[in-house]
Coordinates of C-alpha atoms and ligand atoms in Angstrom, one line a residue:
M1 CA 11.3 -15.5 40.1
V2 CA 8.2 -17.0 38.4
S3 CA 5.9 -14.3 40.0
G4 CA 8.5 -11.7 39.0
M5 CA 8.2 -12.9 35.4
K6 CA 4.4 -12.9 35.7
Q7 CA 4.5 -9.3 36.8
A8 CA 6.8 -8.5 33.9
V9 CA 4.2 -10.0 31.5
E10 CA 1.4 -7.9 33.0
M11 CA 3.5 -4.7 32.9
F12 CA 4.4 -5.3 29.3
K13 CA 0.7 -5.9 28.4
E14 CA -0.2 -2.6 30.1
L15 CA 2.5 -0.7 28.3
D16 CA 1.6 -2.3 24.9
Q17 CA -2.0 -1.4 25.5
R18 CA -1.1 2.3 26.3
I19 CA 1.0 2.6 23.2
S20 CA -1.8 1.0 21.1
H21 CA -4.4 3.4 22.5
Y22 CA -2.3 6.5 21.7
T23 CA -1.7 5.1 18.2
D24 CA -5.4 4.6 17.6
I25 CA -6.1 8.1 18.7
S26 CA -3.3 9.3 16.4
S27 CA -5.0 7.4 13.5
L28 CA -8.3 9.1 14.2
L29 CA -6.5 12.5 14.1
A30 CA -4.8 11.7 10.8
W31 CA -8.2 10.7 9.3
D32 CA -9.7 14.0 10.4
A33 CA -6.7 16.0 9.1
N34 CA -7.0 14.2 5.7
T35 CA -10.8 14.5 5.3
N36 CA -12.7 17.4 6.9
A37 CA -10.4 19.5 9.2
P38 CA -10.7 23.2 8.5
K39 CA -7.5 24.7 7.0
K40 CA -7.0 27.4 9.5
G41 CA -6.7 25.0 12.4
V42 CA -4.0 22.8 10.8
P43 CA -0.8 24.5 12.1
M44 CA -1.9 24.5 15.8
F45 CA -3.4 21.0 15.5
S46 CA -0.1 19.7 14.0
K47 CA 1.7 20.8 17.1
A48 CA -0.7 18.9 19.3
K49 CA -0.3 15.8 17.1
G50 CA 3.4 16.2 17.4
T51 CA 3.1 16.1 21.2
L52 CA 1.2 12.8 20.9
S53 CA 3.8 11.3 18.5
A54 CA 6.5 12.3 20.9
E55 CA 4.7 10.5 23.8
I56 CA 4.4 7.3 21.7
F57 CA 8.1 7.6 20.7
K58 CA 9.1 8.0 24.4
L59 CA 7.0 5.1 25.6
S60 CA 8.2 2.8 22.8
T61 CA 11.9 3.5 23.6
S62 CA 11.6 3.9 27.4
N63 CA 13.9 2.2 29.8
E64 CA 10.9 0.4 31.2
M65 CA 10.2 -1.0 27.7
G66 CA 13.8 -2.0 27.3
Q67 CA 13.9 -3.9 30.6
L68 CA 10.6 -5.7 30.0
L69 CA 11.7 -6.8 26.5
D70 CA 15.0 -8.1 27.9
A71 CA 13.1 -10.1 30.5
L72 CA 10.5 -11.4 28.2
T73 CA 12.9 -12.4 25.4
S74 CA 15.1 -14.4 27.9
A75 CA 14.6 -18.1 27.9
E76 CA 12.7 -18.0 31.2
G77 CA 10.5 -15.1 30.1
D78 CA 9.7 -16.6 26.7
G79 CA 8.3 -19.7 28.4
Q80 CA 5.6 -17.5 30.1
L81 CA 4.2 -16.0 26.9
D82 CA 1.2 -17.0 25.0
E83 CA 1.3 -16.8 21.2
V84 CA -0.3 -13.3 21.0
T85 CA 2.0 -11.7 23.6
R86 CA 5.1 -13.3 22.0
A87 CA 4.2 -11.7 18.7
A88 CA 3.5 -8.4 20.4
V89 CA 6.9 -8.6 22.1
R90 CA 8.5 -9.3 18.7
E91 CA 6.8 -6.2 17.2
R92 CA 7.6 -3.9 20.1
K93 CA 11.2 -5.1 20.1
R94 CA 11.6 -4.3 16.4
D95 CA 10.6 -0.7 17.2
Y96 CA 12.6 -0.5 20.3
D97 CA 15.8 -1.8 18.7
K98 CA 15.5 0.7 15.9
F99 CA 14.4 3.8 17.6
K100 CA 16.2 3.4 20.9
R101 CA 19.4 4.6 19.2
V102 CA 17.7 7.6 17.5
P103 CA 18.4 10.8 19.5
V104 CA 15.1 12.5 20.4
E105 CA 16.4 15.7 18.7
L106 CA 16.9 13.9 15.4
Y107 CA 13.4 12.4 15.6
Q108 CA 11.9 15.8 16.3
E109 CA 13.9 17.4 13.6
L110 CA 12.6 14.9 11.1
V111 CA 9.0 15.2 12.3
I112 CA 9.0 19.0 12.0
L113 CA 10.9 19.0 8.6
T114 CA 8.5 16.4 7.1
S115 CA 5.4 18.1 8.4
N116 CA 6.4 21.4 6.7
A117 CA 7.8 19.7 3.6
N118 CA 4.3 19.0 2.2
T119 CA 3.5 22.6 1.6
V120 CA 6.9 23.1 -0.2
W121 CA 6.4 20.1 -2.3
V122 CA 2.8 21.1 -3.3
E123 CA 4.0 24.5 -4.4
A124 CA 6.9 23.1 -6.3
K125 CA 4.7 20.6 -8.0
Q126 CA 2.0 23.2 -8.9
T127 CA 4.6 25.6 -10.3
N128 CA 6.9 23.0 -11.9
N129 CA 9.8 24.2 -9.9
F130 CA 12.1 21.5 -8.6
A131 CA 14.7 24.1 -7.4
L132 CA 12.1 25.2 -4.8
Y133 CA 11.9 21.7 -3.4
E134 CA 15.5 20.8 -3.7
P135 CA 16.9 22.2 -0.4
T136 CA 14.1 20.5 1.6
L137 CA 14.4 17.2 -0.1
S138 CA 18.2 17.3 0.3
K139 CA 17.7 17.8 4.0
I140 CA 15.2 15.0 4.2
V141 CA 17.7 12.6 2.5
E142 CA 20.5 13.8 4.9
L143 CA 18.3 13.0 7.9
Q144 CA 17.3 9.6 6.4
K145 CA 20.9 8.7 6.2
K146 CA 21.4 9.7 9.8
L147 CA 18.4 7.6 10.8
I148 CA 19.8 4.6 8.9
E149 CA 23.1 4.9 10.9
C150 CA 21.0 4.8 14.1
F151 CA 18.9 1.9 12.9
G152 CA 21.9 -0.2 11.8
Y153 CA 22.1 -2.6 8.9
E154 CA 24.0 -5.6 7.7
G155 CA 24.0 -5.5 3.9
H156 CA 22.9 -2.4 1.9
P157 CA 22.0 0.7 4.0
Y158 CA 18.7 0.8 2.2
D159 CA 17.8 -2.4 4.0
A160 CA 17.2 -0.4 7.2
L161 CA 14.5 1.6 5.4
L162 CA 12.9 -1.4 3.6
D163 CA 12.6 -3.2 7.0
Q164 CA 10.3 -0.4 8.3
Y165 CA 7.7 -1.3 5.8
E166 CA 8.4 -5.0 5.0
P167 CA 10.2 -6.6 8.0
G168 CA 13.0 -8.8 6.8
L169 CA 13.1 -7.6 3.2
T170 CA 16.6 -6.7 1.8
V171 CA 18.1 -5.3 -1.4
E172 CA 19.8 -8.6 -1.9
K173 CA 16.4 -10.4 -2.0
L174 CA 14.6 -7.6 -4.0
D175 CA 17.1 -6.9 -6.7
P176 CA 17.0 -10.2 -8.6
L177 CA 13.2 -10.4 -8.2
F178 CA 12.7 -6.9 -9.7
T179 CA 15.2 -7.6 -12.5
N180 CA 13.4 -10.7 -13.6
L181 CA 10.0 -9.0 -13.3
R182 CA 11.3 -6.1 -15.4
D183 CA 12.7 -8.3 -18.2
Q184 CA 9.4 -10.4 -18.4
T185 CA 7.3 -7.2 -18.4
A186 CA 9.4 -5.7 -21.2
R187 CA 8.8 -8.9 -23.2
L188 CA 5.1 -8.9 -22.5
L189 CA 4.8 -5.2 -23.4
Q190 CA 6.4 -5.8 -26.8
R191 CA 3.9 -8.7 -27.5
L192 CA 0.9 -6.5 -26.5
R193 CA 2.1 -3.7 -28.7
S194 CA 2.4 -6.1 -31.7
S195 CA -1.3 -7.2 -31.4
S196 CA -3.4 -6.1 -34.3
D197 CA -6.5 -6.0 -32.0
Q198 CA -5.9 -3.1 -29.6
P199 CA -8.6 -2.4 -27.1
S200 CA -10.2 1.0 -27.0
N201 CA -11.0 2.9 -23.7
S202 CA -12.2 6.3 -24.9
F203 CA -15.7 5.6 -23.6
L204 CA -14.3 5.7 -20.0
F205 CA -13.6 9.4 -20.4
E206 CA -17.0 10.7 -21.4
E207 CA -19.1 12.6 -18.9
Y208 CA -20.3 10.6 -15.9
G209 CA -22.4 12.4 -13.4
V210 CA -20.8 12.4 -9.9
E211 CA -24.1 11.8 -8.0
K212 CA -24.8 8.7 -10.1
Q213 CA -21.2 7.6 -9.5
K214 CA -21.7 8.0 -5.7
E215 CA -24.8 5.9 -5.8
F216 CA -23.1 3.1 -7.6
N217 CA -19.9 3.2 -5.4
R218 CA -21.8 3.3 -2.1
A219 CA -23.8 0.2 -3.1
L220 CA -20.5 -1.6 -4.0
L221 CA -19.1 -1.7 -0.5
P222 CA -21.6 -3.9 1.4
Q223 CA -21.8 -6.3 -1.6
L224 CA -18.0 -6.8 -1.4
G225 CA -18.3 -7.7 2.3
F226 CA -17.6 -4.4 3.9
D227 CA -19.5 -4.1 7.3
M228 CA -21.3 -0.8 7.1
D229 CA -21.8 -0.8 10.9
A230 CA -18.0 -1.0 11.4
G231 CA -16.9 1.9 9.2
H232 CA -17.8 4.4 6.5
M233 CA -16.7 6.0 3.3
G234 CA -15.6 9.7 2.8
I235 CA -14.1 11.7 0.0
S236 CA -10.5 12.9 -0.3
E237 CA -8.1 14.0 -3.1
H238 CA -6.0 10.8 -2.6
P239 CA -8.1 7.8 -1.6
F240 CA -6.9 6.0 1.5
A241 CA -8.2 3.6 4.2
S242 CA -7.6 4.2 7.9
S243 CA -8.3 1.8 10.8
I244 CA -9.2 3.2 14.2
N245 CA -10.0 -0.3 15.5
T246 CA -11.6 -3.4 14.0
G247 CA -15.0 -1.9 14.6
D248 CA -14.2 1.4 13.0
V249 CA -12.5 1.2 9.6
R250 CA -12.9 4.2 7.3
L251 CA -12.0 4.7 3.7
T252 CA -12.2 7.4 1.1
T253 CA -12.6 7.6 -2.7
R254 CA -12.6 10.4 -5.2
Y255 CA -14.9 11.3 -8.0
K256 CA -13.9 12.5 -11.4
K257 CA -16.6 13.6 -13.9
N258 CA -14.5 12.6 -16.9
D259 CA -13.0 9.4 -15.7
L260 CA -15.3 6.5 -14.8
R261 CA -12.4 4.4 -13.5
S262 CA -11.2 6.7 -10.8
A263 CA -13.9 6.3 -8.2
I264 CA -14.8 2.7 -8.9
F265 CA -11.3 1.3 -8.7
G266 CA -10.4 3.7 -5.9
T267 CA -13.3 2.4 -3.9
V268 CA -12.6 -1.3 -4.6
H269 CA -8.9 -0.8 -3.8
E270 CA -9.5 0.8 -0.5
C271 CA -12.2 -1.7 0.3
G272 CA -9.6 -4.4 0.0
H273 CA -7.5 -2.6 2.7
A274 CA -10.6 -2.1 4.8
L275 CA -11.8 -5.7 4.7
Y276 CA -8.4 -6.7 6.0
E277 CA -8.7 -4.5 9.0
Q278 CA -12.3 -5.4 9.7
G279 CA -11.3 -9.1 9.5
I280 CA -8.5 -9.0 12.1
N281 CA -9.2 -11.1 15.2
P282 CA -10.7 -8.7 17.8
D283 CA -8.8 -10.4 20.6
F284 CA -5.7 -8.7 19.2
E285 CA -7.1 -5.2 19.9
E286 CA -4.9 -3.1 22.3
T287 CA -1.8 -5.0 21.3
A288 CA 1.0 -4.3 18.8
I289 CA -0.3 -7.0 16.4
R290 CA -3.8 -5.5 15.9
R291 CA -3.0 -4.3 12.3
G292 CA -2.0 -5.9 9.0
A293 CA 1.2 -7.9 8.7
S294 CA 3.2 -5.3 6.6
F295 CA 2.6 -2.7 4.0
G296 CA 3.3 -5.2 1.2
I297 CA 0.8 -7.7 2.6
H298 CA -1.7 -4.9 3.1
E299 CA -1.3 -3.8 -0.4
S300 CA -1.8 -7.4 -1.6
Q301 CA -5.3 -7.3 -0.2
S302 CA -6.2 -4.0 -2.0
R303 CA -4.6 -5.1 -5.3
F304 CA -6.3 -8.5 -5.1
L305 CA -9.7 -6.9 -4.8
E306 CA -9.0 -4.1 -7.3
N307 CA -7.2 -5.9 -10.0
I308 CA -7.7 -9.6 -9.8
V309 CA -11.4 -9.4 -8.7
G310 CA -12.4 -5.9 -9.8
R311 CA -10.9 -5.9 -13.2
S312 CA -12.0 -9.4 -14.1
L313 CA -14.6 -10.2 -16.8
E314 CA -16.6 -12.1 -14.1
F315 CA -16.8 -9.1 -11.9
W316 CA -18.4 -7.1 -14.6
T317 CA -20.5 -10.0 -15.7
Y318 CA -22.2 -9.5 -12.3
F319 CA -22.1 -5.6 -12.1
Y320 CA -22.3 -4.3 -15.7
G321 CA -26.1 -4.4 -15.9
D322 CA -26.3 -2.2 -12.8
L323 CA -23.6 0.1 -14.1
K324 CA -25.5 0.5 -17.4
Q325 CA -28.6 1.4 -15.4
H326 CA -26.7 4.2 -13.8
F327 CA -25.1 5.3 -17.1
P328 CA -27.3 4.4 -20.1
Q329 CA -24.6 5.8 -22.4
L330 CA -22.7 2.5 -21.8
E331 CA -25.5 0.7 -23.7
K332 CA -23.3 1.1 -26.8
V333 CA -20.4 -0.7 -25.2
S334 CA -20.5 -4.4 -24.9
L335 CA -19.5 -6.2 -21.7
E336 CA -16.4 -7.6 -23.5
N337 CA -15.3 -4.2 -24.8
F338 CA -15.9 -2.7 -21.4
H339 CA -13.7 -5.3 -19.8
R340 CA -11.0 -4.7 -22.5
G341 CA -11.3 -1.0 -22.0
I342 CA -10.6 -1.1 -18.2
N343 CA -7.6 -3.3 -18.9
T344 CA -5.8 -1.2 -21.6
V345 CA -2.1 -1.3 -21.3
E346 CA -0.1 1.8 -22.1
P347 CA 3.2 3.2 -20.7
S348 CA 2.3 6.5 -19.0
L349 CA 3.8 9.2 -16.9
I350 CA 1.8 9.0 -13.7
R351 CA 2.3 6.0 -11.4
V352 CA -1.2 6.2 -9.7
E353 CA -2.9 6.0 -13.1
A354 CA -0.7 3.2 -14.5
D355 CA -2.2 -0.1 -15.7
E356 CA -1.4 -3.5 -14.0
V357 CA 1.4 -4.4 -16.5
T358 CA 3.5 -1.1 -16.5
Y359 CA 2.8 -0.2 -12.8
N360 CA 5.8 -2.1 -11.4
L361 CA 8.1 -0.3 -13.8
H362 CA 7.2 3.0 -12.1
I363 CA 8.1 1.4 -8.8
M364 CA 11.5 0.2 -10.1
V365 CA 12.4 3.8 -11.2
R366 CA 11.7 5.1 -7.7
Y367 CA 13.5 2.1 -6.0
E368 CA 16.6 2.6 -8.1
I369 CA 16.7 6.3 -7.4
E370 CA 16.1 5.8 -3.6
K371 CA 18.9 3.3 -3.4
G372 CA 21.2 5.7 -5.2
L373 CA 20.4 8.6 -3.0
I374 CA 20.9 6.5 0.2
S375 CA 24.1 5.0 -0.9
G376 CA 25.4 8.4 -2.0
E377 CA 25.7 7.5 -5.7
L378 CA 23.1 10.0 -6.7
E379 CA 22.5 13.6 -5.6
V380 CA 19.2 15.3 -5.1
K381 CA 20.1 18.2 -7.4
D382 CA 20.5 15.7 -10.4
L383 CA 17.1 14.1 -9.8
P384 CA 15.1 15.8 -12.6
R385 CA 17.6 14.5 -15.2
I386 CA 18.0 11.1 -13.6
W387 CA 14.2 10.7 -13.3
N388 CA 13.7 11.4 -17.0
E389 CA 16.6 9.0 -18.0
K390 CA 15.1 6.2 -15.9
M391 CA 11.6 6.8 -17.3
E392 CA 13.0 6.5 -20.8
E393 CA 15.0 3.4 -19.9
Y394 CA 12.1 1.6 -18.1
L395 CA 9.0 2.9 -19.8
G396 CA 10.2 4.4 -23.1
I397 CA 8.7 7.8 -22.4
V398 CA 10.1 11.1 -21.1
P399 CA 8.0 13.5 -18.9
P400 CA 7.6 16.9 -20.5
T401 CA 7.7 18.6 -17.1
D402 CA 8.9 17.8 -13.6
T403 CA 5.3 18.2 -12.4
L404 CA 4.6 15.1 -14.5
G405 CA 7.9 13.6 -13.5
V406 CA 10.1 13.7 -10.4
L407 CA 7.6 15.9 -8.5
Q408 CA 4.5 13.7 -8.9
D409 CA 4.7 11.7 -5.7
V410 CA 4.0 12.8 -2.1
H411 CA 6.1 10.1 -0.4
W412 CA 9.5 11.7 -0.2
S413 CA 8.1 14.8 1.4
F414 CA 6.9 12.8 4.4
G415 CA 10.2 10.9 4.6
G416 CA 8.7 7.7 3.2
F417 CA 11.9 6.4 1.7
G418 CA 11.7 2.6 1.4
Y419 CA 7.9 2.7 1.0
F420 CA 7.5 2.4 -2.8
P421 CA 8.5 -1.3 -3.1
S422 CA 5.5 -2.2 -0.9
Y423 CA 3.2 -1.4 -3.9
S424 CA 4.9 -3.9 -6.1
L425 CA 5.2 -6.4 -3.3
G426 CA 1.4 -6.1 -3.1
N427 CA 1.0 -7.1 -6.7
L428 CA 3.5 -10.0 -6.3
Y429 CA 1.9 -11.3 -3.1
A430 CA -1.6 -10.9 -4.7
A431 CA -0.8 -13.1 -7.7
Q432 CA 0.8 -15.7 -5.5
I433 CA -2.3 -15.8 -3.3
L434 CA -4.5 -16.1 -6.4
N435 CA -2.6 -19.2 -7.4
T436 CA -3.5 -20.7 -4.0
I437 CA -7.1 -19.6 -3.9
E438 CA -7.8 -21.0 -7.3
K439 CA -6.6 -24.4 -6.0
E440 CA -8.6 -24.2 -2.8
L441 CA -11.7 -22.6 -4.4
P442 CA -11.8 -24.1 -7.9
N443 CA -15.0 -22.1 -8.6
F444 CA -13.2 -18.8 -7.7
Y445 CA -14.2 -16.9 -10.8
Q446 CA -17.7 -18.4 -10.8
F447 CA -18.3 -17.1 -7.3
I448 CA -17.3 -13.6 -8.7
A449 CA -19.7 -13.9 -11.7
N450 CA -22.5 -14.9 -9.3
G451 CA -21.8 -12.0 -6.9
E452 CA -21.0 -14.4 -4.1
F453 CA -18.2 -12.2 -2.7
M454 CA -18.7 -13.4 0.8
V455 CA -17.1 -16.8 -0.1
I456 CA -14.0 -15.0 -1.2
R457 CA -14.0 -12.5 1.6
N458 CA -14.3 -15.4 4.1
W459 CA -11.4 -17.3 2.5
L460 CA -9.2 -14.2 2.8
K461 CA -10.3 -13.6 6.4
D462 CA -9.6 -17.2 7.3
K463 CA -6.2 -17.4 5.6
I464 CA -4.9 -13.9 6.0
H465 CA -7.0 -11.2 7.7
Q466 CA -7.7 -12.8 11.1
Y467 CA -4.0 -13.1 11.9
G468 CA -3.2 -9.4 11.9
S469 CA 0.6 -9.3 12.4
L470 CA 0.7 -12.5 14.5
Y471 CA 3.1 -13.7 11.8
T472 CA 5.9 -11.9 10.0
P473 CA 5.2 -11.3 6.3
N474 CA 7.5 -14.0 5.2
E475 CA 6.0 -16.5 7.7
L476 CA 2.5 -15.5 6.5
I477 CA 3.0 -15.9 2.8
V478 CA 4.6 -19.4 3.4
K479 CA 1.7 -20.3 5.6
I480 CA -0.8 -19.2 3.0
T481 CA 0.8 -20.5 -0.2
G482 CA 3.5 -23.0 0.9
E483 CA 6.4 -21.0 -0.4
E484 CA 8.3 -17.7 -0.1
L485 CA 7.6 -14.8 -2.3
N486 CA 8.1 -15.8 -5.9
E487 CA 7.7 -13.3 -8.8
Q488 CA 6.8 -16.0 -11.3
Y489 CA 3.2 -16.0 -10.2
L490 CA 2.7 -12.4 -11.2
V491 CA 4.6 -12.9 -14.5
D492 CA 2.3 -15.8 -15.3
Y493 CA -0.9 -14.1 -14.2
L494 CA -0.1 -11.0 -16.4
E495 CA 0.9 -13.1 -19.3
H496 CA -2.3 -15.2 -19.2
K497 CA -4.7 -12.3 -18.6
Y498 CA -3.3 -9.9 -21.2
S499 CA -2.8 -12.5 -23.9
Q500 CA -6.6 -13.0 -23.8
I501 CA -7.4 -9.3 -23.6
Y502 CA -5.0 -8.5 -26.5
R503 CA -6.1 -11.6 -28.4
L504 CA -2.6 -12.8 -28.9
Ligands
CO601 CO1 -3.2 0.7 -1.3

């Protein structure tokens, strides 16, 4: 039986490799579609992409996969596995257990519906017409509910969706964490508002030539540790990073003539994602664990670089001279005022433009709405009203239009229910990781001020990046920091940083 088991291991590795290859190709197609694919080719190309997705789905849920997973998770099989293969088996089994029960017709219906939904959403957003989007969104919610019944769950039905992005996370764990974060954020916001020394950021919205911005941003990447021979940067309306393999990691940014923040922090954010992917152990290539541990852990790496490093005084102590050379108009703004300006806190309507303090409140609004839709307490037709009520309750402001409100995000149109919490998890993990890095690298901020970013990049690679998804997100955060996710680190970080910026 030992040779039979050895054969099972070999067969599993071959299947794992085939699915990994197809998925890598699929990532390359997605990159192309989101950057430079000509518009006229999109519909036909989407169909070809759909065929590839269907192949991946079939392989992942095949009887062969089921039999191999059964054999390899048995006591005898498990004994044959090395650490990498055991983790790959864990990942493939998660997918198998979820999607095996999903009828292929339901899967295809969802793929077609969500690929067409984007156009409907874009038009509804552009014309401020929620009614146009409502039937499509209702259908998407209905299919999500069917999907959840196939996936199965123990506590709240929303757990089944959360688990897709953050394995192991549940409503029961997340609710108290968000409640505490919300209360503490509200308290901090009130204190910041009471400060008699409010920072000004108007200088950020003067005219900044795009060519000069490009020059500055391109030079940033290698300095932060991005390997220019293992990836490159493009332009897209919404910045993103995409990994084809560890030797080919691509990112985009966007340039706005009247907003200096947009490109810089977009670049630094996506660079955080890209460093993660470039840093994964190349031995994990062609296996299910060759990418980051979860959406939340991934976002922690982008937030860490964007906010904790990129919005620190030390970062600009190092880069501000160079920035002023590109934009002499900044000569009138002191380093300290520049730092205060890029850290201005103000409740605002649009999530992607929100500051570090109020950002998580935007996520909580979406989380509460998604839970309500999935549990059946809320209905899609009431969303514009509910959205505005929640915005008032959480942020104290009401969107004047649905374009600036319920229609602003792309996620629901692609069926990304359960995705939003990852963004806040990223902030939470990042602050907890900061607490550890400050203990292990007591000169952390001095390294930033000196431009010694490789020291930080190597620490992150050593403690986090190299592992890919060898560990589950919970195992990983415990391994890095010695404890499970704890929201107090983010609360303390925000309190400390913004008390200084607002001179409380
Ligand atoms: Co991100």
